[in-house]
mmCIF file with all atom_site columns, C-alpha atoms in Angstrom:
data_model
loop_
_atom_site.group_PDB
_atom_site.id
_atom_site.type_symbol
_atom_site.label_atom_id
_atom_site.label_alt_id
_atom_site.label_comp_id
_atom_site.label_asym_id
_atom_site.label_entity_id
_atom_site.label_seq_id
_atom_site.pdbx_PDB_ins_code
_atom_site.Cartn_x
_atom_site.Cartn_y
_atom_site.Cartn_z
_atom_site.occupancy
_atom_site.B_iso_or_equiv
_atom_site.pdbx_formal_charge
_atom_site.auth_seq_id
_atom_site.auth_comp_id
_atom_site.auth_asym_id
_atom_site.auth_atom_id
_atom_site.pdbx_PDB_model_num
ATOM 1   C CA . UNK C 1 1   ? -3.334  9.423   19.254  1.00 0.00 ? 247 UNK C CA 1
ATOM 2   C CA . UNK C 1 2   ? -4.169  11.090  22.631  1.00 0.00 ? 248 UNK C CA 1
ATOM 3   C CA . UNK C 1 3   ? -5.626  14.412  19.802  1.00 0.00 ? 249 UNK C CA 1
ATOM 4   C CA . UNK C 1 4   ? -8.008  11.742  17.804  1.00 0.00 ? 250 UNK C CA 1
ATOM 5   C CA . UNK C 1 5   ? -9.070  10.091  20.984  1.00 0.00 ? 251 UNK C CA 1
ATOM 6   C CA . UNK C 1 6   ? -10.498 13.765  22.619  1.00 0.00 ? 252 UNK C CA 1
ATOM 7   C CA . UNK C 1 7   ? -11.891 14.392  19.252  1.00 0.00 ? 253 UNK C CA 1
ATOM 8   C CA . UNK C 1 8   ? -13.964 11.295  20.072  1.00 0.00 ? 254 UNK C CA 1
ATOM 9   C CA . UNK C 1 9   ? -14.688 12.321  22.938  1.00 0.00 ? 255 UNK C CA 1
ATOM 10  C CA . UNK C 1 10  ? -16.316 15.709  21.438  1.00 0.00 ? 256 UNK C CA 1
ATOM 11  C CA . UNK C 1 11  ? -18.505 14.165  19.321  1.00 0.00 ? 257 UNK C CA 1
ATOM 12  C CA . UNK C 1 12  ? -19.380 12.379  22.491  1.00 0.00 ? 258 UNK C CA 1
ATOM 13  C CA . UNK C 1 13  ? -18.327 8.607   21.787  1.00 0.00 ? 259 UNK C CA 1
ATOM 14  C CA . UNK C 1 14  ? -14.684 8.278   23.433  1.00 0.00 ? 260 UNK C CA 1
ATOM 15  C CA . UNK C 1 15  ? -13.051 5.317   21.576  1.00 0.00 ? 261 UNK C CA 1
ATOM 16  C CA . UNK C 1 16  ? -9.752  4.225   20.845  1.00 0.00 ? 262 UNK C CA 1
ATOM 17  C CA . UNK C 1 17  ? -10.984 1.999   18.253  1.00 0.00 ? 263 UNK C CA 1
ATOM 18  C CA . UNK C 1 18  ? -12.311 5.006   16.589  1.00 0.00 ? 264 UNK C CA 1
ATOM 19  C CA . UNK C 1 19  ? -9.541  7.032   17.281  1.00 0.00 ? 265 UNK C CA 1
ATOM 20  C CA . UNK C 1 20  ? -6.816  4.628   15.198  1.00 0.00 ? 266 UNK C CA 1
ATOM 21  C CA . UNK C 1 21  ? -9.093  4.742   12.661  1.00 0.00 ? 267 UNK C CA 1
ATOM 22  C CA . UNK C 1 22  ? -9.425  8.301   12.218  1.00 0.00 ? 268 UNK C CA 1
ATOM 23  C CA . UNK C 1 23  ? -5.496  9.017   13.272  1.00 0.00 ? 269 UNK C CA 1
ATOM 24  C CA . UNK C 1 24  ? -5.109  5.920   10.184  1.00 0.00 ? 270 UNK C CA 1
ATOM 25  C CA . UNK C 1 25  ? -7.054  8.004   7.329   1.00 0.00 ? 271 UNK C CA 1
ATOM 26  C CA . UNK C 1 26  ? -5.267  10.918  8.669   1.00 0.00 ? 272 UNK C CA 1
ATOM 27  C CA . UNK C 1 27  ? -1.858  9.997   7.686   1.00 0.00 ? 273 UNK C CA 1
ATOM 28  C CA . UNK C 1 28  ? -3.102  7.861   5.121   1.00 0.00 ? 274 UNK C CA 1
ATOM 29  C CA . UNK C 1 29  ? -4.422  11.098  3.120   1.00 0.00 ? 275 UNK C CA 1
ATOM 30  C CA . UNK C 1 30  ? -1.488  13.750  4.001   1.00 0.00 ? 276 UNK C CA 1
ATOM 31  C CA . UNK C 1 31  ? 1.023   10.764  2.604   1.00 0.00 ? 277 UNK C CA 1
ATOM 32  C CA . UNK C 1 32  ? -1.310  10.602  -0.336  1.00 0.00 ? 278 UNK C CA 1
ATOM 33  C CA . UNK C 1 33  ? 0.835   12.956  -3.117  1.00 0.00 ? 279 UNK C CA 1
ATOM 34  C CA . UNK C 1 34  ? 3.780   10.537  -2.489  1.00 0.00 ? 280 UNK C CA 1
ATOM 35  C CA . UNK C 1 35  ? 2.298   7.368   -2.394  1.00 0.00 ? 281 UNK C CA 1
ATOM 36  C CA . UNK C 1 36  ? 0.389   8.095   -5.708  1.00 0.00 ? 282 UNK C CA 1
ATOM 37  C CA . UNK C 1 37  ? 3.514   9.118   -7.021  1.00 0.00 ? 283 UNK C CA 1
ATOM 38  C CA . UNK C 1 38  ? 5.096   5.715   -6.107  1.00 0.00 ? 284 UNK C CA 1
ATOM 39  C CA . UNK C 1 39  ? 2.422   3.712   -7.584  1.00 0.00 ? 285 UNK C CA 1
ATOM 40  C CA . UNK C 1 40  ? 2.031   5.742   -11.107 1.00 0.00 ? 286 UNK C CA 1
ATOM 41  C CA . UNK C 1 41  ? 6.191   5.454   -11.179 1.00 0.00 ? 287 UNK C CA 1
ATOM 42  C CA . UNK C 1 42  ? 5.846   2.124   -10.490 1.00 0.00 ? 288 UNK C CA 1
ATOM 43  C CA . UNK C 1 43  ? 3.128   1.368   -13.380 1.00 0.00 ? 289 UNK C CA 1
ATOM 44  C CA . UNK C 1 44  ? 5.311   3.164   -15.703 1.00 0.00 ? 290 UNK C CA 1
ATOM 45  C CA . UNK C 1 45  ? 8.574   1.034   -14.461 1.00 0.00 ? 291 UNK C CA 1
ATOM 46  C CA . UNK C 1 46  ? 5.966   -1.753  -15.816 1.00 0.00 ? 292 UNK C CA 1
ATOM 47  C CA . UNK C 1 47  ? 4.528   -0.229  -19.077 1.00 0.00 ? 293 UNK C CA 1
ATOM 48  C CA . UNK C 1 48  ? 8.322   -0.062  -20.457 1.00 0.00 ? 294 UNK C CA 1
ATOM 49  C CA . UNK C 1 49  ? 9.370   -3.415  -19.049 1.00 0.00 ? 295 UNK C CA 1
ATOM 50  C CA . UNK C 1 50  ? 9.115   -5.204  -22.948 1.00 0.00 ? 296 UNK C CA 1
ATOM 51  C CA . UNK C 1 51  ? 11.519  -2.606  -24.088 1.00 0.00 ? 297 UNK C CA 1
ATOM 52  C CA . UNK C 1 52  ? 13.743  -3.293  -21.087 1.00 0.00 ? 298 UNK C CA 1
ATOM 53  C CA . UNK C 1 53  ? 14.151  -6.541  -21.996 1.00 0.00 ? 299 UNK C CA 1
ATOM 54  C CA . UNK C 1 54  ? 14.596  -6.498  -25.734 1.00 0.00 ? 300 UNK C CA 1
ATOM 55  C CA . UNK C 1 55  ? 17.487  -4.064  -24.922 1.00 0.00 ? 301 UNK C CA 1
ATOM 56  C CA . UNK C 1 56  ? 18.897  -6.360  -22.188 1.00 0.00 ? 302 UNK C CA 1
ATOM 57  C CA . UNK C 1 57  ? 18.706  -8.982  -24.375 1.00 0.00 ? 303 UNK C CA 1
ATOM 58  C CA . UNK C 1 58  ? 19.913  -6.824  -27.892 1.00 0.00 ? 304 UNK C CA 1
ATOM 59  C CA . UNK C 1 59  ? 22.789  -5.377  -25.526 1.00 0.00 ? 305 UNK C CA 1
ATOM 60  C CA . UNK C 1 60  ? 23.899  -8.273  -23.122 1.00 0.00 ? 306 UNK C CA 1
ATOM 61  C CA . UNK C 1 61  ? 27.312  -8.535  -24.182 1.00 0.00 ? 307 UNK C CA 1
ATOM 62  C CA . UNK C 1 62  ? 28.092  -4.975  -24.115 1.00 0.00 ? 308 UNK C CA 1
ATOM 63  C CA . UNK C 1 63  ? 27.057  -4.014  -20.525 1.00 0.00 ? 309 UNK C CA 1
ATOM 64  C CA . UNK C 1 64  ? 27.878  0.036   -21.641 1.00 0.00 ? 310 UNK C CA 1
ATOM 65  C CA . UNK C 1 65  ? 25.782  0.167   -24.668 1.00 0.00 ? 311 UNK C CA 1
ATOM 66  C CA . UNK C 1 66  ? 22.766  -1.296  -22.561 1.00 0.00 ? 312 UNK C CA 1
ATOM 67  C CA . UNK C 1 67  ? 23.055  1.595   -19.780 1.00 0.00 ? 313 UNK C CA 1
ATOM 68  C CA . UNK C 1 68  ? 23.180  4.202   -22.412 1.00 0.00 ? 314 UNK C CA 1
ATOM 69  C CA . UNK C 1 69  ? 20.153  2.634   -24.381 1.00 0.00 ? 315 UNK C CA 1
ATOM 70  C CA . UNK C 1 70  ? 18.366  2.274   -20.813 1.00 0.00 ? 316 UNK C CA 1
ATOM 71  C CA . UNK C 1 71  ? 19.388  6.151   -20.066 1.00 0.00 ? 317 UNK C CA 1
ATOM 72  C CA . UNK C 1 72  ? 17.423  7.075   -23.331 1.00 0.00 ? 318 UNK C CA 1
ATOM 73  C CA . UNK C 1 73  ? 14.759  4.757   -22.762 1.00 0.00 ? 319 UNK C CA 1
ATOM 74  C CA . UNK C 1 74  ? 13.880  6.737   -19.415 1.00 0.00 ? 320 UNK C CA 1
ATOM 75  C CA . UNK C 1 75  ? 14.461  9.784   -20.753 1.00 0.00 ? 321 UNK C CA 1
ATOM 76  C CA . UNK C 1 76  ? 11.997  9.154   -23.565 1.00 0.00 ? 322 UNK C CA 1
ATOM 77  C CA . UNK C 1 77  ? 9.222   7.441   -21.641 1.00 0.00 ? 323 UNK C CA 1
ATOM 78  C CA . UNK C 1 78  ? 9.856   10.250  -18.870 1.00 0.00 ? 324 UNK C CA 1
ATOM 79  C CA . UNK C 1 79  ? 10.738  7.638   -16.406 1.00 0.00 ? 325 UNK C CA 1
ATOM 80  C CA . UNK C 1 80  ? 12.870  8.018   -13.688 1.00 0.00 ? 326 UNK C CA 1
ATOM 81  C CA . UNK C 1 81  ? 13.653  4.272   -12.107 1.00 0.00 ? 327 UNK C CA 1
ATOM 82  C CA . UNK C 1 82  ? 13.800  5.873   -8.782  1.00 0.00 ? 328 UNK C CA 1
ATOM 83  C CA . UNK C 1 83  ? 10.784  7.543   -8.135  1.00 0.00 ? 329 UNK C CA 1
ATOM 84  C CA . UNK C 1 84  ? 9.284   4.865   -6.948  1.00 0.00 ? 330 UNK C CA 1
ATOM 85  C CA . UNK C 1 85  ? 12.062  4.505   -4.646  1.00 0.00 ? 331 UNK C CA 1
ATOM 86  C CA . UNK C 1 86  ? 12.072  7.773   -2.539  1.00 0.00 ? 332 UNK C CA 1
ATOM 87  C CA . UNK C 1 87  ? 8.448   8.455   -1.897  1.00 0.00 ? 333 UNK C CA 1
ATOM 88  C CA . UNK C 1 88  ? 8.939   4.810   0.029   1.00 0.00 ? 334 UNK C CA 1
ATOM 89  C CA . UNK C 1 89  ? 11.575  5.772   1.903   1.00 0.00 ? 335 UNK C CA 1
ATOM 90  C CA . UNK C 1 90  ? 10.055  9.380   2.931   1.00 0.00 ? 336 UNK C CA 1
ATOM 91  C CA . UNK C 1 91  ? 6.683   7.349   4.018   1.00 0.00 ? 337 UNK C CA 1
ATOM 92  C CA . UNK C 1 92  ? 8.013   4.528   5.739   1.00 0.00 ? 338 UNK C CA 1
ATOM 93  C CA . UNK C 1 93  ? 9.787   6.462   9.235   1.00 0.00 ? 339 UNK C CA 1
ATOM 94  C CA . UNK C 1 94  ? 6.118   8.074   9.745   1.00 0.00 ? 340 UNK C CA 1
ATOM 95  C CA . UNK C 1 95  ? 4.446   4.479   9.074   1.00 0.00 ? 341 UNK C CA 1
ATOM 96  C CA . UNK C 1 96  ? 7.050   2.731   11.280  1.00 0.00 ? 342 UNK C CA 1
ATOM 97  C CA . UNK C 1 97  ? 6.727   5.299   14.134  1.00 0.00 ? 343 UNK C CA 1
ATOM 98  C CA . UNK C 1 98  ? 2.691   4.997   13.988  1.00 0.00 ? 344 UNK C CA 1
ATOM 99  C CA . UNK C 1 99  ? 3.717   1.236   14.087  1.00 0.00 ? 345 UNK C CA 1
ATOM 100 C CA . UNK C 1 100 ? 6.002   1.551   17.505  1.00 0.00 ? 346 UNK C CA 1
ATOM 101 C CA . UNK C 1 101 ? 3.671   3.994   18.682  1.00 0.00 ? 347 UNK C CA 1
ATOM 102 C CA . UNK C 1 102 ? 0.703   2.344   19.016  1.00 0.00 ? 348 UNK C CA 1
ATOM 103 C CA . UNK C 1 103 ? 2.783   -0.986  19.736  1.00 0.00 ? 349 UNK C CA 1
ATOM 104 C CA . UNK C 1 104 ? 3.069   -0.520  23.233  1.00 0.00 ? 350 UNK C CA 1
ATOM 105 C CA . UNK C 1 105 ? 0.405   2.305   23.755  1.00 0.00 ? 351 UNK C CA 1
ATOM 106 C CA . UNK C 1 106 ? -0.641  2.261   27.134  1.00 0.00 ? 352 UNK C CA 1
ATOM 107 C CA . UNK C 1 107 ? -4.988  2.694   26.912  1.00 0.00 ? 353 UNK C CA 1
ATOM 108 C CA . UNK C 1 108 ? -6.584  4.785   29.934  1.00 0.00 ? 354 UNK C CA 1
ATOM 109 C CA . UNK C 1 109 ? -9.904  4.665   30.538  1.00 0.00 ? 355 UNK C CA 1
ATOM 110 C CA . UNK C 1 110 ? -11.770 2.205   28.690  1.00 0.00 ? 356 UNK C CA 1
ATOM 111 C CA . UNK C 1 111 ? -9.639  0.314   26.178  1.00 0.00 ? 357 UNK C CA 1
ATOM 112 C CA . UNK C 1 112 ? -12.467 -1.747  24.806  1.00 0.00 ? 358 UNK C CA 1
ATOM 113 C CA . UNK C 1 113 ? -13.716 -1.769  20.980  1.00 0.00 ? 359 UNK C CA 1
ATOM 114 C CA . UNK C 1 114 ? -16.419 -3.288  19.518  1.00 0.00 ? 360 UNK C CA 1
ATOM 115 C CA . UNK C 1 115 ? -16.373 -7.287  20.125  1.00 0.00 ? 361 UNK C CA 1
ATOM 116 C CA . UNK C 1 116 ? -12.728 -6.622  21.734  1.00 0.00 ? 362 UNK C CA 1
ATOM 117 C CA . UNK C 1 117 ? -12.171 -6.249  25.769  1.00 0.00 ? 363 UNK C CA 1
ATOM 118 C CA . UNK C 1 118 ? -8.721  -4.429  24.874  1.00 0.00 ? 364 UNK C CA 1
ATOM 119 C CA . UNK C 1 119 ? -7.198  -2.961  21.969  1.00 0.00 ? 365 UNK C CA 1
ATOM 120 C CA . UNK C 1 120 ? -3.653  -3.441  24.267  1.00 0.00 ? 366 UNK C CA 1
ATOM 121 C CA . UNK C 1 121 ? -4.414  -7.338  24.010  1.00 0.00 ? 367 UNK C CA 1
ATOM 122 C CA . UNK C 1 122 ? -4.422  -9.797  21.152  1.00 0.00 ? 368 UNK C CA 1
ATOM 123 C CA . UNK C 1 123 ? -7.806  -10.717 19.369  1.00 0.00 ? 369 UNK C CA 1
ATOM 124 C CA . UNK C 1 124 ? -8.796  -14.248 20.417  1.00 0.00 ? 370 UNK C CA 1
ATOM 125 C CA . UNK C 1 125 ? -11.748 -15.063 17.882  1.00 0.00 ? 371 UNK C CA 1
ATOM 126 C CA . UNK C 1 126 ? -9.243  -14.667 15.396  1.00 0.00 ? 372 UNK C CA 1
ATOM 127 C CA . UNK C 1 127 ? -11.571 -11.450 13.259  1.00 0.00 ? 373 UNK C CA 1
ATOM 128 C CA . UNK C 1 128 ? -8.663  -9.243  13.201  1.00 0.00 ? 374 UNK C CA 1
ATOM 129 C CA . UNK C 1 129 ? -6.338  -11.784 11.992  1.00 0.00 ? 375 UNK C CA 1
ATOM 130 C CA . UNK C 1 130 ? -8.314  -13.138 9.121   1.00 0.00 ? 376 UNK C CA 1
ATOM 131 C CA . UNK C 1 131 ? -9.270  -9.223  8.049   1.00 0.00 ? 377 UNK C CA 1
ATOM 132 C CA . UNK C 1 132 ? -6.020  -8.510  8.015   1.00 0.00 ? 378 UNK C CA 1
ATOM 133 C CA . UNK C 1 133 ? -4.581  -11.116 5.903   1.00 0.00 ? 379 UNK C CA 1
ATOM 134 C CA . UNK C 1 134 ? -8.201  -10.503 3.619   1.00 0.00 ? 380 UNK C CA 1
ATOM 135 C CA . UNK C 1 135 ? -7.448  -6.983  3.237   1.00 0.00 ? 381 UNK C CA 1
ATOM 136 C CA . UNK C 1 136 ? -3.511  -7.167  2.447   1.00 0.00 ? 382 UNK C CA 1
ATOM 137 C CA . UNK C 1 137 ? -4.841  -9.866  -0.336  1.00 0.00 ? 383 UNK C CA 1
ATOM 138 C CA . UNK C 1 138 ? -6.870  -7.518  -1.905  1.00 0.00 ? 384 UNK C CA 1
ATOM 139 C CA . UNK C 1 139 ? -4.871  -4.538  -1.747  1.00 0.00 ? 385 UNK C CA 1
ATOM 140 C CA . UNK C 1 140 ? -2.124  -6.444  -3.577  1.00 0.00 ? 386 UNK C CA 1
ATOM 141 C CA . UNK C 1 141 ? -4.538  -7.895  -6.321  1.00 0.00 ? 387 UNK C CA 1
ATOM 142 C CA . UNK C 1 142 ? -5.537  -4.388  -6.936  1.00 0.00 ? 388 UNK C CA 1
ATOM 143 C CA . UNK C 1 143 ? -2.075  -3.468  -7.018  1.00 0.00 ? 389 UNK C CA 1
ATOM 144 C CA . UNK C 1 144 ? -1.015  -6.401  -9.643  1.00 0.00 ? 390 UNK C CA 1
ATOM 145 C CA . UNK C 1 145 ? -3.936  -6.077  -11.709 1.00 0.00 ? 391 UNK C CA 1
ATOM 146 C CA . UNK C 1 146 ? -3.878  -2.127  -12.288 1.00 0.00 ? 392 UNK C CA 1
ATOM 147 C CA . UNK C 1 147 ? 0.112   -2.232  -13.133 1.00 0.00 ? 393 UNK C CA 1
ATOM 148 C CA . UNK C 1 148 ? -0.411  -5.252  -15.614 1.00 0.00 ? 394 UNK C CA 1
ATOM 149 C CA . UNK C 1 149 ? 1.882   -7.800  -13.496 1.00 0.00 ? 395 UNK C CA 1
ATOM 150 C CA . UNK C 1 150 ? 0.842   -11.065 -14.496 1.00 0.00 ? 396 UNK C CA 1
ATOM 151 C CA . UNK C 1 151 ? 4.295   -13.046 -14.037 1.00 0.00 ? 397 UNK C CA 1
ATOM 152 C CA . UNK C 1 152 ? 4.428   -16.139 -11.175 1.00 0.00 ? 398 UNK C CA 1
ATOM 153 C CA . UNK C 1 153 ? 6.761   -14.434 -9.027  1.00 0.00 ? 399 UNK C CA 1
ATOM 154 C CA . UNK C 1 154 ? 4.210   -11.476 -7.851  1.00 0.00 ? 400 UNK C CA 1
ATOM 155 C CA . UNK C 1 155 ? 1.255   -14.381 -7.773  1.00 0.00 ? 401 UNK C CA 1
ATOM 156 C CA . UNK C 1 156 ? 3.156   -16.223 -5.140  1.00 0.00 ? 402 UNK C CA 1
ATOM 157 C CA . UNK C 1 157 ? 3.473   -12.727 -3.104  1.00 0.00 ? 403 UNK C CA 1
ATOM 158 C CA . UNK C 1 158 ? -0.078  -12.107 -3.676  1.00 0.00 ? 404 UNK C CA 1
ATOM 159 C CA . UNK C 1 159 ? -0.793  -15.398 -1.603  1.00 0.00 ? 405 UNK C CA 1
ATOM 160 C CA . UNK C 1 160 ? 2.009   -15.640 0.571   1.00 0.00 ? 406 UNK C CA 1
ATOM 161 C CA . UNK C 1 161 ? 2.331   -12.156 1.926   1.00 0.00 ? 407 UNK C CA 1
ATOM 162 C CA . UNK C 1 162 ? -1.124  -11.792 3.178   1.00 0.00 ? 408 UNK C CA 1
ATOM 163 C CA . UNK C 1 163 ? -0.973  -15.371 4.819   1.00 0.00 ? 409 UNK C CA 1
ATOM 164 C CA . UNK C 1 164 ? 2.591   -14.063 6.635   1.00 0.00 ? 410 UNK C CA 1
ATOM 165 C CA . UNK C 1 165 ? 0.474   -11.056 7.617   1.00 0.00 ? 411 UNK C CA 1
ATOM 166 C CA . UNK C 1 166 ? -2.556  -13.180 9.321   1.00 0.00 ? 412 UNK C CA 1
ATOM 167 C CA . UNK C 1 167 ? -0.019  -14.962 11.004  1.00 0.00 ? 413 UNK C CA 1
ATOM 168 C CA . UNK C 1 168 ? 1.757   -12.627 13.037  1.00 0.00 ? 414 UNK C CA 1
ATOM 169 C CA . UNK C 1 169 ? -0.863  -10.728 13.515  1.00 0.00 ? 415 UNK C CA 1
ATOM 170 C CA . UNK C 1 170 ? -2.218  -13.219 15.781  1.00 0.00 ? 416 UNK C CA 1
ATOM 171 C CA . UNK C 1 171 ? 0.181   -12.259 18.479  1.00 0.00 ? 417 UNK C CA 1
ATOM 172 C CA . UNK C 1 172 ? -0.169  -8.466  17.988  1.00 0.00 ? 418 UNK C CA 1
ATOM 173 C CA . UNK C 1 173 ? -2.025  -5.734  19.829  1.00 0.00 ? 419 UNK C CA 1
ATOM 174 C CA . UNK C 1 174 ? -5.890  -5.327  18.604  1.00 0.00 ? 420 UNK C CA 1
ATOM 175 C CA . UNK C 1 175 ? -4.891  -1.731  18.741  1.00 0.00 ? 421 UNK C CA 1
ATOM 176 C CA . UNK C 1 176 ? -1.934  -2.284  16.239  1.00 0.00 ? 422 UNK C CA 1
ATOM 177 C CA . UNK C 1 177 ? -3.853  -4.971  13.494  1.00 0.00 ? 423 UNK C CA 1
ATOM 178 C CA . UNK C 1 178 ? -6.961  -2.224  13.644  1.00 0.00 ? 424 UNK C CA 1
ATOM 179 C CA . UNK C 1 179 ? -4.173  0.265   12.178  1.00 0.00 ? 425 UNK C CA 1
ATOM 180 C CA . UNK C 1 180 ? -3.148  -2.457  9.172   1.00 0.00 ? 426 UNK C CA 1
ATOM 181 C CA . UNK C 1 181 ? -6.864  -3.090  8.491   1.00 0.00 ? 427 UNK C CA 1
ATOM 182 C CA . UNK C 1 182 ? -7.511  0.386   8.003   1.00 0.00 ? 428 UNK C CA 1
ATOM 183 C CA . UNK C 1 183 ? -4.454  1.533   6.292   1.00 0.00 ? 429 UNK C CA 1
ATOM 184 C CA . UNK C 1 184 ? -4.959  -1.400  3.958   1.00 0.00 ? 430 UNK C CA 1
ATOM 185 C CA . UNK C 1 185 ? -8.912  -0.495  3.355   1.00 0.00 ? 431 UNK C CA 1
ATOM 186 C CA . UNK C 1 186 ? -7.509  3.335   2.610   1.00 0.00 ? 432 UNK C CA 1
ATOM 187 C CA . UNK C 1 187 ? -4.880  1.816   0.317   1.00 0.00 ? 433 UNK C CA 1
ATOM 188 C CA . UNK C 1 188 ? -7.838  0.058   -1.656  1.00 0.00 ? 434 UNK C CA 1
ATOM 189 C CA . UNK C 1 189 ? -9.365  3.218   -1.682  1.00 0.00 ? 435 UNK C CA 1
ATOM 190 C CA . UNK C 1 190 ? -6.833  5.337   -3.089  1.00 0.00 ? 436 UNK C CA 1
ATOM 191 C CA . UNK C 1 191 ? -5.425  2.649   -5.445  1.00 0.00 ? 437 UNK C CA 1
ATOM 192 C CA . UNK C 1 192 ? -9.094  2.769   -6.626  1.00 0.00 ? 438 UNK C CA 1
ATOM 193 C CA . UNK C 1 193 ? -9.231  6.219   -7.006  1.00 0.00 ? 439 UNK C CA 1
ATOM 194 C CA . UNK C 1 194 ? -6.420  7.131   -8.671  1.00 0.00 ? 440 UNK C CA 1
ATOM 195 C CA . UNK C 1 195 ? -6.821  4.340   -11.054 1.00 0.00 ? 441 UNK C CA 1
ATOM 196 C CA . UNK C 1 196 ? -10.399 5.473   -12.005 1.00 0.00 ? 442 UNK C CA 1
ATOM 197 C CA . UNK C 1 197 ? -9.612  8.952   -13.155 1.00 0.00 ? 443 UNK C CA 1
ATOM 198 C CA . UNK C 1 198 ? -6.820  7.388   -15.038 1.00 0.00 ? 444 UNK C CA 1
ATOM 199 C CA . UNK C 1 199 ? -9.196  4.796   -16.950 1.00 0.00 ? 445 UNK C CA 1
ATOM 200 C CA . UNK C 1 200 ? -11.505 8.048   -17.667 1.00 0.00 ? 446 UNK C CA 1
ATOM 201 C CA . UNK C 1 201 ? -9.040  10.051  -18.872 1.00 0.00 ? 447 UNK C CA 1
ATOM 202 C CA . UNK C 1 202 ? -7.730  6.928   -21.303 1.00 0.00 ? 448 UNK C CA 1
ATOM 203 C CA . UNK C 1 203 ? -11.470 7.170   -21.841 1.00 0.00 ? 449 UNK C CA 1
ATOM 204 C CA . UNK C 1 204 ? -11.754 10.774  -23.136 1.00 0.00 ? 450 UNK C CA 1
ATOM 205 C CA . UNK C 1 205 ? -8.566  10.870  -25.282 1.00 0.00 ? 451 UNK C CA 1
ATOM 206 C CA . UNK C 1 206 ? -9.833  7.390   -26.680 1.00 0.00 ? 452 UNK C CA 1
ATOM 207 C CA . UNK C 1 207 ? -13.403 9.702   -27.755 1.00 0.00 ? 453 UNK C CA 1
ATOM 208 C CA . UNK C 1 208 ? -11.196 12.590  -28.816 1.00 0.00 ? 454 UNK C CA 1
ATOM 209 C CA . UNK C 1 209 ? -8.950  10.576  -31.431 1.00 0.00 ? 455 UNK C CA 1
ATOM 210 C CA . UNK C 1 210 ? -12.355 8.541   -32.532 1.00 0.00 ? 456 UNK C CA 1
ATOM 211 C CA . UNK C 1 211 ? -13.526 11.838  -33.505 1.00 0.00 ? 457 UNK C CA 1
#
């Protein structure tokens, strides 16, 4: 944090605000490999899901047959059910410790950012809050839409999580909901991306077999 804010100050506008941000695309990008790893795992948990089920169902009364069917049915698609597992679990100690970190981050100088007095103090017109909660919405709808999850479970998250998050960020640091903002807006970014060269590449092989 303290490395971001003097690079602020080099450019010759000190800001913490800016700082956050720029610590926030950091990470964001050097956790990129594994979270687009997680994501395409997690699409392909989804593409295979019918055959899941017609095997659970086929197989329900003889629980070995259905984990040797499963077995082949990853080892066909290429799909191992726990790669979207561990680049979670590798990702979440660094997000958690930017979490704590910036938590209880004591500001020096001038702790001010844009319409906020102090990033250390809670955001009373409520901005933060509602972009939060805005931004979490959207990153999820991205999330469902692009992996093809249209059941009423995930529709209830999509609503209910991002309300949570509004919530609770009322009582946090400015500091701390600038961080979720921005690490939401680079998830959108990077769901985006990596979802766009997929499309063209569906796109090309589409051309190739047309011709």
């Amino acid at each position: 944090m303290g490395g971001f804010y003097s690079i602020t100050e080099i450019i010759g506008f000190p800001s913490y605000g800016v700082a956050i941000i720029l610590m926030t695309i950091f990470v964001r990008v050097c956790l990129y490999p594994l979270n687009k790893k997680q994501i395409m795992s997690m699409k392909a948990m989804q593409e295979i899901q019918p055959k899941m089920k017609e095997i659970q169902k086929r197989y329900k009364k003889d629980p070995a047959m259905m984990q040797q069917k499963m077995g082949e049915l990853y080892q066909e698609s290429g799909v191992n059910p726990l790669a979207g597992c561990l680049p979670l679990l590798v990702q979440m100690p660094i997000l958690m410790g930017v979490y704590y970190s910036l938590y209880g981050f004591e500001y020096l100088g001038d702790p001010g950012f844009l319409w906020l007095t102090s990033l250390s103090e809670v955001d009373s017109t409520y901005i933060l809050p509602l972009l939060s909660a805005l931004t979490t919405y959207l990153s999820q709808k991205q999330s469902m839409m692009a992996n093809g999850q249209d059941n009423q479970q995930m529709k209830m998250m999509m609503y209910i999580m991002p309300l949570f998050i509004g919530y609770i960020s009322i009582n946090f640091p400015s500091g701390l909901v600038i961080y979720w903002v921005s690490m939401n807006i680079c998830q959108i970014a990077q769901q985006w991306y990596m979802f766009r060269n997929e499309k063209d590449a569906t796109s090309v092989k589409a051309k190739k077999g047309d011709a």
